C-alpha cells in the first residue's frame, strides 16, 4: 500500500483531555462517589526501627463510627507486597521488624474519614525500639570495613580494561571527584487514592490514581489470594505521577481491597498531602565517586564509578532503578574502558523508588561535572569537548552497545550551540560578570542519553497491547495498556490511530485504562508508552485495514493488490467506485464482519550479559543537550535561572506541542530538584517537610523567561513513525546543567544537588 502524506502526526493537535481538565469536569478518584462508601485510615508503626511487640485494637474498635479494624490476621492471601524482593509485609505482626515509620500496623474503616483517623490513633502499638540507621554514610562505612555486611543491591558494568589497577595506565590525565544527589519528592498535584468495590460478580474492582494498573492487579490478587481474573483495575483520571505512581499505588489498593473484601462496601482511601509525603517513595539519594582518564587531547579513555544509593526501608524497585543508574553512570559518551559499581543500601527511611529519570539524573551530575573539569584543565571549550566524545551511529555506548541508528546526540549539541549563539553567549556572560561585583552569571551544559523502555533487565514485562474497535457509525474506540497520567498519552495514541486509519481525531476515543480489556501490558514507565502502546495501536489498525481492503476487493470484484487507501477513501486502479472508511465499515458490520482488532507489540530482543553488565542495554536511546544561564547572588547564595537552550532527539515528534510541553515541565521539575528541593528527615526518621509550606517546589515565578527548544528527529526504525521517548529525557539534563552553571558562576565545582544556600555560601566563601 502506498504511503499517504502525514495529516495528524507532526501537526498541531488539540489535546484530547484538555477541556475536561481545564473546565474542572474530569473526575479524579476523590470525585467518584458510590453509595454506602466507607473510609479507611492507615495506622503506621510511627517509629523508624524496632521490633513490633504487640497490637491492641480494642479501643480503636470501640471508637465512634468504626466498622472494622484489620490486622495481619485478616489477610486472606499472602501478607507480602514486596516485588521483586519479598521484604515488605502488608501488615506487621508481633515479632516483625519495623523498617520505617510508614510500615503498616492496622487498617481502620469507619463511616467517615475523620472517624477512621481518630480511631487509628487509638490502636495501641508496643515496640522494642532500636536506633534507626538514617545515614547512607553509615552503610558505606560498613561496606568499606569489609566484614559480613552485604548491600541490598549491587549492579555493575564492565567493559574493556576494567581492572582498576591498570585501566588508567594508558591515560594522559586522570580526574577524580565526589558527588551527591539527595531526595526529590514527586509533588504530583493529586495525592494517592483508591476506591475498592467488591459486589459485582465476585470481582474486586478498583478505581484509582496510578501509572501501572497491572502492577496493582497482580499485587491485589496476591494479597487477597484471588486469581488475577477476579481483580479488575480501572485507572481513574490521574493528576500527575512522575514515577511516584509506579509501584506505590499497589500499597494503597491493597488496604482498600482488603476492607472491601471483609465489609462488602465501597472503601475509599485518599491520602492527605502529609501522609503522601511521609509514606511514599522519593528519588534515591546517591553518593558517587568518579575517576576519569583522558587521552589524545581530550578523548575519554577510562572511567571508574562507585555509587551508593539510599534505598530506604524496603527494596521495592531499587534493583531496577539502580541498574539504570549503572547503565547511565558513564554518560552519553564513547569510552573504551568502563567499570561501574552501584550499590543500594537499606536505611530506616521511606523507600526510594521510581522518579522521572529513574536513577540517572543523580549520576549525570557526576560525569557532566567531570567533563567540565577536563575541558577547563585542557583549556578546551566545554561544548567542543562533549562533541568529540559524543556517541554517533556506529559507535558503542559505555555498556558496549553498538548503535546502528537513531543517534542524534551530536546534532543536539550542535542545536544548543546554534540556539544559544554559543560564542556570543559566553562573551555576553563574561561582559555581565565584568560589570557586576556580587552578582555573577554562569553558563552550564549537560549532555545525556536515555535508554527507552525497560531494557535488557526488564524483557519479561516489555510488551504492550491495544484494542481498536470500529463502531457502526464509523466512530472508533481505543483501549491501550499504557496509561494517561497527564503526559498526553491519549492524544498521541489518538493521533497514531487517526493517522493509520486516516480518520480525524474527533472520531476517535481513547479510553481510560482498564485491565478488563487487555492482557498485562507492563508498566507505564521508562518513556515507553508512545513506542509500546503506539506500536500496538498501529498493529491493531493495520489488521483493520487488511479486513476492509479485503472487503472492498470482494465488493468491487477487483484483486486486493489493486486496492488503494488514501485520504480515508478506498479505491482501486481499475476505476471502481471509491468508498469512504465509514461507509465501508458500515457495509462490513452489516455483513457480520468483525471490525475490532488487538495489536500486541513485543520488545525487540537484546543481547545482554548480566554477569558483566555488558551488551545491548536498551532498544534505543533518546539524546539531549542543554545549556542554561544562571545568576548567583554571591552575598545571599540566591540562584536564578535566566536562560535555557535545550535540544532533544526524540526520533520523531508525533505531537510536537506535547513534546515541547514535556520539555518545559521536565525542565521546571529538574530545576526544582537542583535548586529548591529541601526534604528533611529528623532524627526519628520522620520527614518534617511534609507539605508545600515547608517543602519548596518552583512555581511559574521561577520559570525562566528565555526558553528555547529544538527538536531533533533521528528516526528509530522500530518506533511508531520513528518515535522514541521524551517523558523522562525532558528532566534528566537539567540538574547537571544547573550544577555546572552555578559552578561556572562562582568558579568552583558544585558537588551536590539540591544546591542548598548553606552549602553554596560555604563554597563561595572557601578559598579556591
Ligand atoms: Mo518511571 S520513573 O515512571 O519509569
CSV table of C-alpha atoms in Angstrom, one decimal, residues 77-523:
chain,number,residue,atom,x,y,z
A,77,UNK,CA,-3.8,-14.2,50.7
A,78,UNK,CA,-0.1,-13.6,51.1
A,79,UNK,CA,1.0,-10.9,53.7
A,80,UNK,CA,3.5,-9.6,51.2
A,81,UNK,CA,3.7,-6.7,48.8
A,82,UNK,CA,7.4,-6.5,48.1
A,83,UNK,CA,8.3,-7.3,44.5
A,84,UNK,CA,10.7,-8.4,43.2
A,85,UNK,CA,12.3,-8.8,46.7
A,86,UNK,CA,9.7,-10.1,49.3
A,87,UNK,CA,10.8,-7.7,52.1
A,88,UNK,CA,7.6,-5.7,52.5
A,89,UNK,CA,4.8,-7.3,54.6
A,90,UNK,CA,1.5,-5.6,54.1
A,91,UNK,CA,0.7,-5.6,57.9
A,92,UNK,CA,3.2,-6.2,60.6
A,93,UNK,CA,2.6,-8.9,63.1
A,94,UNK,CA,4.1,-9.2,66.6
A,95,UNK,CA,7.8,-10.1,66.3
A,96,UNK,CA,8.2,-8.4,62.9
A,97,UNK,CA,10.9,-5.9,62.2
A,98,UNK,CA,9.9,-2.3,61.7
A,99,UNK,CA,11.8,-0.8,58.8
A,100,UNK,CA,10.5,2.8,58.5
A,101,UNK,CA,7.8,5.0,60.1
A,102,UNK,CA,5.3,4.2,57.4
A,103,UNK,CA,5.1,0.4,57.9
A,104,UNK,CA,1.5,-0.7,58.3
A,105,UNK,CA,0.2,-2.0,61.6
A,106,UNK,CA,-3.6,-1.7,61.2
A,107,UNK,CA,-6.3,-0.5,58.8
A,108,UNK,CA,-9.3,1.2,60.4
A,109,UNK,CA,-12.5,1.5,58.5
A,110,UNK,CA,-15.3,3.9,59.6
A,111,UNK,CA,-18.3,5.8,58.3
A,112,UNK,CA,-16.2,8.9,57.8
A,113,UNK,CA,-12.5,9.6,57.2
A,114,UNK,CA,-12.3,11.7,60.4
A,115,UNK,CA,-13.7,8.8,62.5
A,116,UNK,CA,-11.3,6.4,60.9
A,117,UNK,CA,-8.4,8.7,61.6
A,118,UNK,CA,-9.4,9.3,65.2
A,119,UNK,CA,-9.8,5.5,65.7
A,120,UNK,CA,-6.4,4.8,64.1
A,121,UNK,CA,-4.7,6.8,66.8
A,122,UNK,CA,-6.3,4.6,69.4
A,123,UNK,CA,-4.6,1.4,68.1
A,124,UNK,CA,-2.1,0.7,70.8
A,125,UNK,CA,1.2,-0.5,69.5
A,126,UNK,CA,4.1,-1.8,71.7
A,127,UNK,CA,7.5,-1.6,70.1
A,128,UNK,CA,11.0,-2.6,71.3
A,129,UNK,CA,12.6,0.4,69.6
A,130,UNK,CA,16.1,0.3,68.0
A,131,UNK,CA,18.3,3.1,67.0
A,132,UNK,CA,17.5,3.7,63.3
A,133,UNK,CA,20.0,3.8,60.5
A,134,UNK,CA,19.3,7.1,58.9
A,135,UNK,CA,22.6,7.9,57.2
A,136,UNK,CA,23.8,6.5,53.9
A,137,UNK,CA,27.4,7.2,55.1
A,138,UNK,CA,26.9,4.8,57.9
A,139,UNK,CA,26.2,2.0,55.5
A,140,UNK,CA,29.0,3.0,53.1
A,141,UNK,CA,31.5,2.8,56.1
A,142,UNK,CA,30.1,-0.7,57.0
A,143,UNK,CA,30.7,-1.9,53.4
A,144,UNK,CA,34.2,-0.4,53.3
A,145,UNK,CA,35.1,-2.1,56.6
A,146,UNK,CA,34.6,-5.5,55.0
A,147,UNK,CA,33.1,-8.0,57.3
A,148,UNK,CA,29.8,-9.7,56.7
A,149,UNK,CA,27.7,-6.6,55.6
A,150,UNK,CA,26.1,-7.2,52.3
A,151,UNK,CA,24.4,-4.3,50.4
A,152,UNK,CA,20.8,-5.0,49.3
A,153,UNK,CA,21.7,-4.2,45.6
A,154,UNK,CA,24.8,-4.3,43.5
A,155,UNK,CA,24.7,-3.5,39.8
A,156,UNK,CA,27.8,-3.4,37.7
A,157,UNK,CA,29.1,-2.6,34.2
A,158,UNK,CA,32.4,-4.0,32.9
A,159,UNK,CA,33.8,-3.0,29.5
A,160,UNK,CA,37.3,-3.2,28.0
A,161,UNK,CA,40.0,-3.0,30.6
A,162,UNK,CA,38.0,-2.7,33.8
A,163,UNK,CA,40.8,-3.6,36.2
A,164,UNK,CA,41.2,-0.5,38.5
A,165,UNK,CA,44.9,-1.2,38.8
A,166,UNK,CA,45.6,-0.9,35.0
A,167,UNK,CA,42.7,0.8,33.4
A,168,UNK,CA,44.2,4.3,33.9
A,169,UNK,CA,47.8,3.4,32.8
A,170,UNK,CA,47.3,4.5,29.2
A,171,UNK,CA,45.7,7.8,30.2
A,172,UNK,CA,47.4,11.2,29.9
A,173,UNK,CA,45.3,12.8,32.7
A,174,UNK,CA,43.2,11.4,35.4
A,175,UNK,CA,40.4,13.4,37.1
A,176,UNK,CA,38.5,12.5,40.2
A,177,UNK,CA,35.5,13.8,42.1
A,178,UNK,CA,32.8,13.1,44.6
A,179,UNK,CA,29.2,14.0,44.1
A,180,UNK,CA,25.9,13.7,46.0
A,181,UNK,CA,22.3,14.0,44.9
A,182,UNK,CA,19.7,14.0,47.6
A,183,UNK,CA,16.0,13.2,47.7
A,184,UNK,CA,13.3,14.6,45.4
A,185,UNK,CA,9.6,14.4,46.2
A,186,UNK,CA,7.3,13.8,43.2
A,187,UNK,CA,4.8,16.5,44.3
A,188,UNK,CA,2.1,15.3,41.9
A,189,UNK,CA,-0.9,17.6,42.3
A,190,UNK,CA,-3.2,14.7,43.1
A,191,UNK,CA,-2.3,12.6,46.1
A,192,UNK,CA,-2.5,8.8,46.0
A,193,UNK,CA,-6.1,7.5,46.2
A,194,UNK,CA,-8.1,4.3,45.7
A,195,UNK,CA,-11.7,3.1,45.8
A,196,UNK,CA,-12.4,-0.6,46.1
A,197,UNK,CA,-15.7,-2.2,45.2
A,198,UNK,CA,-16.5,-5.9,45.8
A,199,UNK,CA,-20.0,-6.7,44.9
A,200,UNK,CA,-20.3,-7.3,41.2
A,201,UNK,CA,-19.9,-10.8,40.0
A,202,UNK,CA,-17.4,-11.7,42.8
A,203,UNK,CA,-14.9,-9.4,41.1
A,204,UNK,CA,-12.8,-6.9,43.1
A,205,UNK,CA,-13.0,-3.7,41.1
A,206,UNK,CA,-10.6,-0.9,42.0
A,207,UNK,CA,-10.6,2.7,40.7
A,208,UNK,CA,-7.5,4.7,41.5
A,209,UNK,CA,-4.9,7.2,40.6
A,210,UNK,CA,-2.0,5.2,39.1
A,211,UNK,CA,0.5,4.6,36.3
A,212,UNK,CA,0.6,0.8,36.3
A,213,UNK,CA,-2.8,-0.9,36.6
A,214,UNK,CA,-1.3,-4.3,36.0
A,215,UNK,CA,1.1,-3.9,39.0
A,216,UNK,CA,-1.9,-3.1,41.1
A,217,UNK,CA,-3.9,-6.1,39.7
A,218,UNK,CA,-1.1,-8.5,40.5
A,219,UNK,CA,-0.4,-7.1,43.9
A,220,UNK,CA,-4.1,-7.1,45.0
A,221,UNK,CA,-4.5,-10.7,43.7
A,222,UNK,CA,-1.5,-11.8,45.8
A,223,UNK,CA,-2.9,-10.2,48.9
A,224,UNK,CA,-6.4,-11.5,48.5
A,225,UNK,CA,-5.4,-14.9,47.3
A,226,UNK,CA,-7.7,-14.4,44.3
A,227,UNK,CA,-6.9,-15.5,40.8
A,228,UNK,CA,-6.0,-12.5,38.7
A,229,UNK,CA,-9.1,-12.8,36.6
A,230,UNK,CA,-11.1,-11.7,39.6
A,231,UNK,CA,-9.3,-8.4,40.0
A,232,UNK,CA,-10.3,-5.5,37.7
A,233,UNK,CA,-8.4,-2.3,37.9
A,234,UNK,CA,-9.7,0.9,36.3
A,235,UNK,CA,-7.4,3.8,36.2
A,236,UNK,CA,-9.3,7.0,37.2
A,237,UNK,CA,-8.2,10.3,35.7
A,238,UNK,CA,-4.7,10.7,37.2
A,239,UNK,CA,-3.3,14.0,38.3
A,240,UNK,CA,0.4,13.5,37.8
A,241,UNK,CA,2.7,10.6,38.7
A,242,UNK,CA,6.3,11.1,37.6
A,243,UNK,CA,7.2,7.6,38.7
A,244,UNK,CA,5.6,8.1,42.1
A,245,UNK,CA,2.6,6.1,41.0
A,246,UNK,CA,4.5,3.3,39.5
A,247,UNK,CA,4.5,0.6,42.2
A,248,UNK,CA,3.3,2.7,45.1
A,249,UNK,CA,-0.4,2.7,44.3
A,250,UNK,CA,-0.4,-1.0,45.0
A,251,UNK,CA,0.3,-0.2,48.6
A,252,UNK,CA,-2.9,1.7,48.9
A,253,UNK,CA,-5.1,-0.5,46.6
A,254,UNK,CA,-4.3,-3.5,48.9
A,255,UNK,CA,-5.7,-1.9,52.1
A,256,UNK,CA,-8.8,-0.7,50.3
A,257,UNK,CA,-9.4,-4.1,48.7
A,258,UNK,CA,-8.9,-5.9,52.0
A,259,UNK,CA,-11.5,-3.7,53.6
A,260,UNK,CA,-14.0,-4.1,50.7
A,261,UNK,CA,-13.5,-7.8,50.8
A,262,UNK,CA,-14.4,-8.0,54.5
A,263,UNK,CA,-17.1,-5.4,54.6
A,264,UNK,CA,-18.8,-5.7,51.2
A,265,UNK,CA,-19.0,-2.0,50.9
A,266,UNK,CA,-17.1,0.5,48.7
A,267,UNK,CA,-14.0,1.6,50.5
A,268,UNK,CA,-12.3,4.9,49.8
A,269,UNK,CA,-8.7,5.8,50.7
A,270,UNK,CA,-7.4,9.1,49.6
A,271,UNK,CA,-4.2,10.3,51.2
A,272,UNK,CA,-3.7,13.7,52.8
A,273,UNK,CA,-0.6,15.6,51.4
A,274,UNK,CA,1.2,14.9,54.7
A,275,UNK,CA,0.5,11.2,54.6
A,276,UNK,CA,1.5,11.1,51.0
A,277,UNK,CA,4.9,12.8,51.5
A,278,UNK,CA,5.6,10.8,54.7
A,279,UNK,CA,4.8,7.4,53.3
A,280,UNK,CA,5.5,7.3,49.6
A,281,UNK,CA,8.7,6.9,47.6
A,282,UNK,CA,11.2,9.6,46.6
A,283,UNK,CA,14.1,9.8,44.2
A,284,UNK,CA,17.1,7.9,45.5
A,285,UNK,CA,19.8,9.8,47.3
A,286,UNK,CA,23.0,8.8,45.6
A,287,UNK,CA,26.6,9.4,46.6
A,288,UNK,CA,29.1,8.8,43.8
A,289,UNK,CA,32.8,8.8,43.3
A,290,UNK,CA,34.1,9.3,39.8
A,291,UNK,CA,37.6,8.7,38.3
A,292,UNK,CA,38.0,9.5,34.6
A,293,UNK,CA,41.1,9.0,32.4
A,294,UNK,CA,41.8,11.1,29.3
A,295,UNK,CA,44.0,10.5,26.3
A,296,UNK,CA,44.6,12.0,22.9
A,297,UNK,CA,43.9,15.7,23.7
A,298,UNK,CA,40.5,15.2,25.4
A,299,UNK,CA,39.2,11.8,24.4
A,300,UNK,CA,37.6,9.8,27.3
A,301,UNK,CA,39.6,6.6,27.7
A,302,UNK,CA,38.7,5.1,31.1
A,303,UNK,CA,36.1,5.6,33.7
A,304,UNK,CA,35.5,4.1,37.1
A,305,UNK,CA,32.3,4.9,39.1
A,306,UNK,CA,31.4,3.8,42.5
A,307,UNK,CA,28.0,4.9,43.6
A,308,UNK,CA,25.9,4.3,46.7
A,309,UNK,CA,22.2,4.7,47.0
A,310,UNK,CA,19.9,5.0,50.0
A,311,UNK,CA,17.1,2.6,49.2
A,312,UNK,CA,15.2,3.2,52.4
A,313,UNK,CA,13.3,0.5,54.4
A,314,UNK,CA,12.2,-1.7,51.6
A,315,UNK,CA,13.9,-2.5,48.3
A,316,UNK,CA,10.8,-2.1,46.1
A,317,UNK,CA,12.0,-1.0,42.6
A,318,UNK,CA,15.6,-0.3,43.7
A,319,UNK,CA,17.3,-3.2,41.9
A,320,UNK,CA,15.8,-1.9,38.6
A,321,UNK,CA,16.3,1.8,39.3
A,322,UNK,CA,20.0,1.2,40.2
A,323,UNK,CA,20.5,-1.0,37.2
A,324,UNK,CA,19.5,2.1,35.1
A,325,UNK,CA,21.9,4.2,37.2
A,326,UNK,CA,24.7,1.8,36.3
A,327,UNK,CA,24.0,1.9,32.6
A,328,UNK,CA,23.9,5.7,32.5
A,329,UNK,CA,26.7,6.4,35.0
A,330,UNK,CA,29.5,6.7,32.4
A,331,UNK,CA,27.4,9.3,30.5
A,332,UNK,CA,26.4,9.7,26.9
A,333,UNK,CA,29.9,9.2,25.5
A,334,UNK,CA,32.1,6.7,23.7
A,335,UNK,CA,34.6,5.4,26.2
A,336,UNK,CA,36.5,2.1,25.8
A,337,UNK,CA,37.2,1.1,29.4
A,338,UNK,CA,34.4,1.2,31.9
A,339,UNK,CA,34.0,0.0,35.5
A,340,UNK,CA,30.8,0.9,37.3
A,341,UNK,CA,29.5,-0.4,40.6
A,342,UNK,CA,26.3,0.9,42.0
A,343,UNK,CA,25.3,-0.3,45.5
A,344,UNK,CA,21.9,0.0,47.2
A,345,UNK,CA,21.8,0.2,51.0
A,346,UNK,CA,18.8,-0.3,53.3
A,347,UNK,CA,18.2,2.5,55.8
A,348,UNK,CA,15.2,3.1,58.1
A,349,UNK,CA,13.7,5.7,55.9
A,350,UNK,CA,11.0,5.9,53.3
A,351,UNK,CA,11.6,3.5,50.4
A,352,UNK,CA,13.3,5.3,47.5
A,353,UNK,CA,11.8,4.4,44.1
A,354,UNK,CA,11.0,5.5,40.6
A,355,UNK,CA,11.2,9.1,39.7
A,356,UNK,CA,11.3,10.6,36.1
A,357,UNK,CA,14.8,9.7,35.0
A,358,UNK,CA,14.9,6.5,37.2
A,359,UNK,CA,18.3,6.8,38.9
A,360,UNK,CA,20.0,8.7,36.0
A,361,UNK,CA,19.9,12.4,37.0
A,362,UNK,CA,21.9,11.6,40.1
A,363,UNK,CA,24.8,10.1,38.1
A,364,UNK,CA,24.7,12.5,35.2
A,365,UNK,CA,25.7,15.3,37.6
A,366,UNK,CA,29.0,13.3,38.2
A,367,UNK,CA,30.1,12.6,34.7
A,368,UNK,CA,28.9,16.1,33.4
A,369,UNK,CA,30.8,17.8,36.2
A,370,UNK,CA,34.0,15.9,35.5
A,371,UNK,CA,33.7,16.6,31.7
A,372,UNK,CA,33.8,20.4,32.6
A,373,UNK,CA,36.8,19.8,34.8
A,374,UNK,CA,38.6,18.0,31.9
A,375,UNK,CA,37.7,20.8,29.4
A,376,UNK,CA,38.9,23.5,31.8
A,377,UNK,CA,42.1,21.7,32.6
A,378,UNK,CA,42.9,21.2,28.9
A,379,UNK,CA,41.8,24.7,28.1
A,380,UNK,CA,39.2,23.5,25.6
A,381,UNK,CA,35.7,24.6,25.0
A,382,UNK,CA,33.2,22.6,27.1
A,383,UNK,CA,30.8,22.1,24.2
A,384,UNK,CA,33.7,21.1,21.9
A,385,UNK,CA,34.9,18.5,24.5
A,386,UNK,CA,31.4,16.9,24.6
A,387,UNK,CA,31.2,16.9,20.8
A,388,UNK,CA,34.5,15.0,20.3
A,389,UNK,CA,33.3,12.3,22.8
A,390,UNK,CA,29.7,12.1,21.8
A,391,UNK,CA,28.0,9.0,20.5
A,392,UNK,CA,27.3,8.5,16.9
A,393,UNK,CA,25.8,5.9,14.6
A,394,UNK,CA,28.4,3.0,14.5
A,395,UNK,CA,29.9,3.9,17.9
A,396,UNK,CA,29.4,1.9,21.1
A,397,UNK,CA,27.9,3.0,24.4
A,398,UNK,CA,29.6,2.6,27.7
A,399,UNK,CA,28.0,-0.8,28.0
A,400,UNK,CA,29.3,-1.9,24.6
A,401,UNK,CA,26.1,-1.4,22.7
A,402,UNK,CA,26.9,-0.8,19.0
A,403,UNK,CA,24.4,1.9,17.9
A,404,UNK,CA,23.0,1.1,14.4
A,405,UNK,CA,20.7,4.1,14.0
A,406,UNK,CA,18.8,7.0,15.6
A,407,UNK,CA,21.7,8.7,17.3
A,408,UNK,CA,21.0,12.4,17.3
A,409,UNK,CA,23.5,13.1,20.1
A,410,UNK,CA,25.9,15.3,18.2
A,411,UNK,CA,23.0,17.0,16.5
A,412,UNK,CA,21.6,18.1,19.8
A,413,UNK,CA,24.9,19.6,20.8
A,414,UNK,CA,25.0,21.5,17.5
A,415,UNK,CA,21.5,22.6,18.1
A,416,UNK,CA,22.1,24.1,21.5
A,417,UNK,CA,25.2,25.8,20.1
A,418,UNK,CA,23.0,27.4,17.4
A,419,UNK,CA,20.1,28.2,19.7
A,420,UNK,CA,22.2,29.9,22.3
A,421,UNK,CA,24.6,31.6,19.9
A,422,UNK,CA,27.2,29.9,22.0
A,423,UNK,CA,30.3,32.1,21.3
A,424,UNK,CA,28.3,35.3,21.8
A,425,UNK,CA,26.6,33.9,24.9
A,426,UNK,CA,29.9,33.2,26.6
A,427,UNK,CA,31.0,36.7,25.7
A,428,UNK,CA,27.7,38.2,27.0
A,429,UNK,CA,28.1,36.4,30.3
A,430,UNK,CA,31.7,37.4,30.7
A,431,UNK,CA,30.7,41.0,30.0
A,432,UNK,CA,28.0,40.8,32.7
A,433,UNK,CA,30.5,39.5,35.2
A,434,UNK,CA,33.0,42.3,34.4
A,435,UNK,CA,30.2,44.8,35.1
A,436,UNK,CA,28.9,43.2,38.4
A,437,UNK,CA,30.5,42.5,41.7
A,438,UNK,CA,28.5,40.2,43.8
A,439,UNK,CA,26.1,39.1,41.1
A,440,UNK,CA,27.7,36.5,38.9
A,441,UNK,CA,26.4,34.7,35.9
A,442,UNK,CA,27.4,31.3,34.8
A,443,UNK,CA,26.8,29.0,31.8
A,444,UNK,CA,26.3,25.3,32.2
A,445,UNK,CA,26.0,22.5,29.7
A,446,UNK,CA,24.8,18.9,30.1
A,447,UNK,CA,24.6,16.2,27.5
A,448,UNK,CA,22.7,13.0,28.2
A,449,UNK,CA,21.3,9.8,26.7
A,450,UNK,CA,18.4,7.8,28.0
A,451,UNK,CA,17.5,4.1,27.3
A,452,UNK,CA,13.9,3.9,26.2
A,453,UNK,CA,11.7,1.2,27.7
A,454,UNK,CA,12.6,-1.5,30.2
A,455,UNK,CA,15.7,-2.7,28.6
A,456,UNK,CA,17.6,-6.0,28.9
A,457,UNK,CA,16.8,-6.4,32.6
A,458,UNK,CA,13.1,-5.9,32.0
A,459,UNK,CA,12.5,-8.1,29.0
A,460,UNK,CA,9.7,-10.1,30.6
A,461,UNK,CA,7.5,-7.1,31.2
A,462,UNK,CA,8.3,-5.2,27.9
A,463,UNK,CA,5.2,-5.8,25.7
A,464,UNK,CA,2.0,-3.9,25.3
A,465,UNK,CA,-1.4,-4.3,23.8
A,466,UNK,CA,-4.0,-2.1,22.1
A,467,UNK,CA,-7.6,-2.9,21.2
A,468,UNK,CA,-9.3,-0.9,18.5
A,469,UNK,CA,-12.9,-1.2,17.7
A,470,UNK,CA,-14.8,0.4,14.8
A,471,UNK,CA,-18.4,1.1,15.6
A,472,UNK,CA,-21.4,1.1,13.2
A,473,UNK,CA,-21.4,4.9,13.0
A,474,UNK,CA,-17.8,5.0,12.0
A,475,UNK,CA,-16.5,6.1,15.3
A,476,UNK,CA,-13.5,4.3,16.8
A,477,UNK,CA,-12.9,3.3,20.4
A,478,UNK,CA,-9.4,2.6,21.5
A,479,UNK,CA,-8.1,0.8,24.6
A,480,UNK,CA,-4.5,0.7,25.5
A,481,UNK,CA,-2.5,-1.0,28.2
A,482,UNK,CA,-0.4,2.2,28.9
A,483,UNK,CA,-2.0,5.0,30.9
A,484,UNK,CA,-2.6,8.7,30.6
A,485,UNK,CA,-1.2,10.4,33.7
A,486,UNK,CA,-1.1,13.9,32.4
A,487,UNK,CA,1.7,13.4,29.9
A,488,UNK,CA,-0.6,13.3,26.8
A,489,UNK,CA,-0.7,9.6,26.0
A,490,UNK,CA,-4.4,9.7,24.9
A,491,UNK,CA,-3.7,12.5,22.4
A,492,UNK,CA,-0.6,10.8,20.9
A,493,UNK,CA,-2.3,7.4,20.7
A,494,UNK,CA,-5.4,9.0,19.2
A,495,UNK,CA,-3.2,10.7,16.6
A,496,UNK,CA,-1.4,7.4,15.7
A,497,UNK,CA,-4.8,5.6,15.2
A,498,UNK,CA,-6.1,8.5,13.2
A,499,UNK,CA,-3.0,8.6,11.1
A,500,UNK,CA,-3.1,4.9,10.2
A,501,UNK,CA,-6.8,4.7,9.7
A,502,UNK,CA,-6.8,8.2,8.1
A,503,UNK,CA,-9.6,9.4,10.3
A,504,UNK,CA,-10.0,12.7,12.1
A,505,UNK,CA,-9.2,12.9,15.9
A,506,UNK,CA,-12.9,13.7,16.6
A,507,UNK,CA,-13.9,10.2,15.5
A,508,UNK,CA,-11.5,8.5,17.9
A,509,UNK,CA,-12.0,8.0,21.6
A,510,UNK,CA,-9.1,6.7,23.7
A,511,UNK,CA,-10.4,5.2,27.0
A,512,UNK,CA,-9.1,5.3,30.5
A,513,UNK,CA,-7.0,2.2,31.0
A,514,UNK,CA,-8.9,-0.8,32.4
A,515,UNK,CA,-7.3,-4.2,32.9
A,516,UNK,CA,-10.5,-5.8,31.7
A,517,UNK,CA,-9.8,-5.1,28.1
A,518,UNK,CA,-6.2,-6.1,27.6
A,519,UNK,CA,-3.6,-8.6,28.9
A,520,UNK,CA,-0.8,-7.3,31.1
A,521,UNK,CA,0.8,-4.6,29.1
A,522,UNK,CA,3.6,-3.9,31.5
A,523,UNK,CA,4.1,-0.7,33.4
